[in-house]
PDB file of C-alpha atoms in Angstrom:
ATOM      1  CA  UNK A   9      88.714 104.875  90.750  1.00 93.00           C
ATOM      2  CA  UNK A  10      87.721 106.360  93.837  1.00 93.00           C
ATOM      3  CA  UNK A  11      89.461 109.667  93.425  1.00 94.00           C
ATOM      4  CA  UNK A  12      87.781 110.112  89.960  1.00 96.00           C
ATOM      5  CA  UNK A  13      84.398 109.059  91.585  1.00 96.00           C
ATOM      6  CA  UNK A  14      83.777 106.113  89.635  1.00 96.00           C
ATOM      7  CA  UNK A  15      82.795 103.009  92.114  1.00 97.00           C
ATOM      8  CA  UNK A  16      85.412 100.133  92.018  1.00 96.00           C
ATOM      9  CA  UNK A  17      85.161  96.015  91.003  1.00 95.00           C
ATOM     10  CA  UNK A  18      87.452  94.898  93.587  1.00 95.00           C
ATOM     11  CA  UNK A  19      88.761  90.983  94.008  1.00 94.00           C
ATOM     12  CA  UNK A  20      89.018  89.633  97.434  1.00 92.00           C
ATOM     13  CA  UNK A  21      92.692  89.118  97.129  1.00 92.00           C
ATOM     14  CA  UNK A  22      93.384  92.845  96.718  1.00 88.00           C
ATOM     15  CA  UNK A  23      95.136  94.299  99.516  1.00 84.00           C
ATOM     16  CA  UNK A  24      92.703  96.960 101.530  1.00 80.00           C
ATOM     17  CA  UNK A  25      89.528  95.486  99.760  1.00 86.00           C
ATOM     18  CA  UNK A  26      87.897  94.671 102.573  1.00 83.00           C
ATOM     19  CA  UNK A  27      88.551  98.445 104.453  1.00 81.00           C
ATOM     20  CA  UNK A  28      87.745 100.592 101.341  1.00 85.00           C
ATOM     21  CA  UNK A  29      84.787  98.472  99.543  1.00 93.00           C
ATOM     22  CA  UNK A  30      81.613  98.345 101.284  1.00 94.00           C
ATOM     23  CA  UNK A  31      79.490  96.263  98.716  1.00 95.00           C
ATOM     24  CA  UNK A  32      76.779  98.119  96.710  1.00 96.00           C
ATOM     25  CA  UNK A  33      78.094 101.193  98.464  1.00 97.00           C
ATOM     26  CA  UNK A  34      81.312 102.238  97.134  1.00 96.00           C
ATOM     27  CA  UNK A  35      81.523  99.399  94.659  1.00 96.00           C
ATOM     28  CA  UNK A  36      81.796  95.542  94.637  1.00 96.00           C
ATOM     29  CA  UNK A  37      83.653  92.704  95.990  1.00 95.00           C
ATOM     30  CA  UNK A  38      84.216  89.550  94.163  1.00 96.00           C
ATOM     31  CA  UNK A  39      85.937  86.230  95.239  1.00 95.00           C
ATOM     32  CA  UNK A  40      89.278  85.993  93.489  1.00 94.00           C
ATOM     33  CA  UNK A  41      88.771  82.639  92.104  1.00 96.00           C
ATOM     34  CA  UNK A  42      85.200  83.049  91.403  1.00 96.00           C
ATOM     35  CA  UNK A  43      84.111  83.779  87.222  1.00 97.00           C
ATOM     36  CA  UNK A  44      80.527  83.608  87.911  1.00 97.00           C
ATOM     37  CA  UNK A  45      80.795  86.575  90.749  1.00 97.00           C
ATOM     38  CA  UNK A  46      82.951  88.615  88.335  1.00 97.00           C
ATOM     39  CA  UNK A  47      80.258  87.875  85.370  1.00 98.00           C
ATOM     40  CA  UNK A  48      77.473  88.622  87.777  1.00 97.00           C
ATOM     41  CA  UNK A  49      78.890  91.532  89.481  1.00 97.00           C
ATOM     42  CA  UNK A  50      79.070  92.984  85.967  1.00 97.00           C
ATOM     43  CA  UNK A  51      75.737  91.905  84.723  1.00 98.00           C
ATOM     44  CA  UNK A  52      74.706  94.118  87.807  1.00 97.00           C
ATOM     45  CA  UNK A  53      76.931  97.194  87.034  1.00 97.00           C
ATOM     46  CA  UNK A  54      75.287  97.252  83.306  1.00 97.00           C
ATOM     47  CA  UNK A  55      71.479  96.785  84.655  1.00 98.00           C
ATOM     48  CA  UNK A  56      71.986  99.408  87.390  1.00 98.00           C
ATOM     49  CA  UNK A  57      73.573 102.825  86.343  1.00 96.00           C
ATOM     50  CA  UNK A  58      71.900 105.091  88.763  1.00 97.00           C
ATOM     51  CA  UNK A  59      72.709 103.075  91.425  1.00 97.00           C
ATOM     52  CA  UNK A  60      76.774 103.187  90.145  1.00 96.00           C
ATOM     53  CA  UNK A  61      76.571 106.689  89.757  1.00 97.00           C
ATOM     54  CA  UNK A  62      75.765 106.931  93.770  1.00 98.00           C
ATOM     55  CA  UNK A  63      78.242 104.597  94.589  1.00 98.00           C
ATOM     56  CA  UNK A  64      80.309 106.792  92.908  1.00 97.00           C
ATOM     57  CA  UNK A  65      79.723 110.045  94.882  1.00 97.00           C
ATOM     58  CA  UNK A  66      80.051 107.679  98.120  1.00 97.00           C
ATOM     59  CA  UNK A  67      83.440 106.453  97.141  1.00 96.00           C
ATOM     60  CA  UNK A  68      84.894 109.821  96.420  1.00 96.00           C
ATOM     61  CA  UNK A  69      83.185 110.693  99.736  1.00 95.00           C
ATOM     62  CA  UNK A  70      85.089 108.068 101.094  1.00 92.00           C
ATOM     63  CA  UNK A  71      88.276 108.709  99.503  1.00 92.00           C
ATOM     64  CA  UNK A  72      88.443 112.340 100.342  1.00 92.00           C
ATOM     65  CA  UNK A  73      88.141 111.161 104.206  1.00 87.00           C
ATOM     66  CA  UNK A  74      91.824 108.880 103.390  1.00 84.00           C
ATOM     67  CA  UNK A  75      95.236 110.865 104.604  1.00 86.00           C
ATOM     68  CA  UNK A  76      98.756 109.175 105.293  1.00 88.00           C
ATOM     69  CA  UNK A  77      97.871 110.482 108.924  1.00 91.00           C
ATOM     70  CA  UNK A  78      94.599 108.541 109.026  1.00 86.00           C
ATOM     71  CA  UNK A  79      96.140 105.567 108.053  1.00 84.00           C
ATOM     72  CA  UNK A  80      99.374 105.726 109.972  1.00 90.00           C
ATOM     73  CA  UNK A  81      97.242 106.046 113.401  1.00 90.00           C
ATOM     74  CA  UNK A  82      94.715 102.911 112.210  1.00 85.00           C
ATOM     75  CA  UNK A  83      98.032 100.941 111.668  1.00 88.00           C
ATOM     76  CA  UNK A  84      99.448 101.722 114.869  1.00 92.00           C
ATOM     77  CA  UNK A  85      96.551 101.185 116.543  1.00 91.00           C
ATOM     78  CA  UNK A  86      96.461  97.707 115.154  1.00 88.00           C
ATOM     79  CA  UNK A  87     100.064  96.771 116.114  1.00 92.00           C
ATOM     80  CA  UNK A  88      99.218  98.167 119.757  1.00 93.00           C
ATOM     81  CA  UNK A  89      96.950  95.248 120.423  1.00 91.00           C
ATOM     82  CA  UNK A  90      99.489  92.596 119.252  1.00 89.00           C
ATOM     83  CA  UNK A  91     101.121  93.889 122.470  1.00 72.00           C
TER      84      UNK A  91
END
């Protein structure tokens, strides 16, 4: 979604959600076991197209900053302070 600059619907059980969704920003987060937030989160997305179509530049903004490089260095970063 990102790529193609559309803003994302992610549930909180998808892997990365967390790291690539910053809510209202880039797109929305909704508990995996949760109808209501689904149903509201897309009550939202229908009542607020301008405000999708800016997400959507800021994900693709945020996408074109991802490389295997990027992510390589933020994972072994992470295992460095295990120890």
């Amino acid at each position: 979604a990102f790529a193609c600059g559309c803003p994302a619907l992610v549930s909180t059980r998808t892997g990365c959600a967390e790291d690539l969704i910053h809510p209202y920003k880039t797109g929305l987060l909704v508990r995996h076991d949760s109808e209501s937030d689904l149903a509201s989160a897309l009550q939202w997305a229908q009542e607020h197209p301008d405000h999708l179509r800016a997400m959507g530049h800021a994900a693709l903004h945020r996408i074109q900053e991802y490389s295997y490089e990027r992510a390589t260095r933020g994972l072994l970063q992470a295992l460095n302070t295990l120890g």
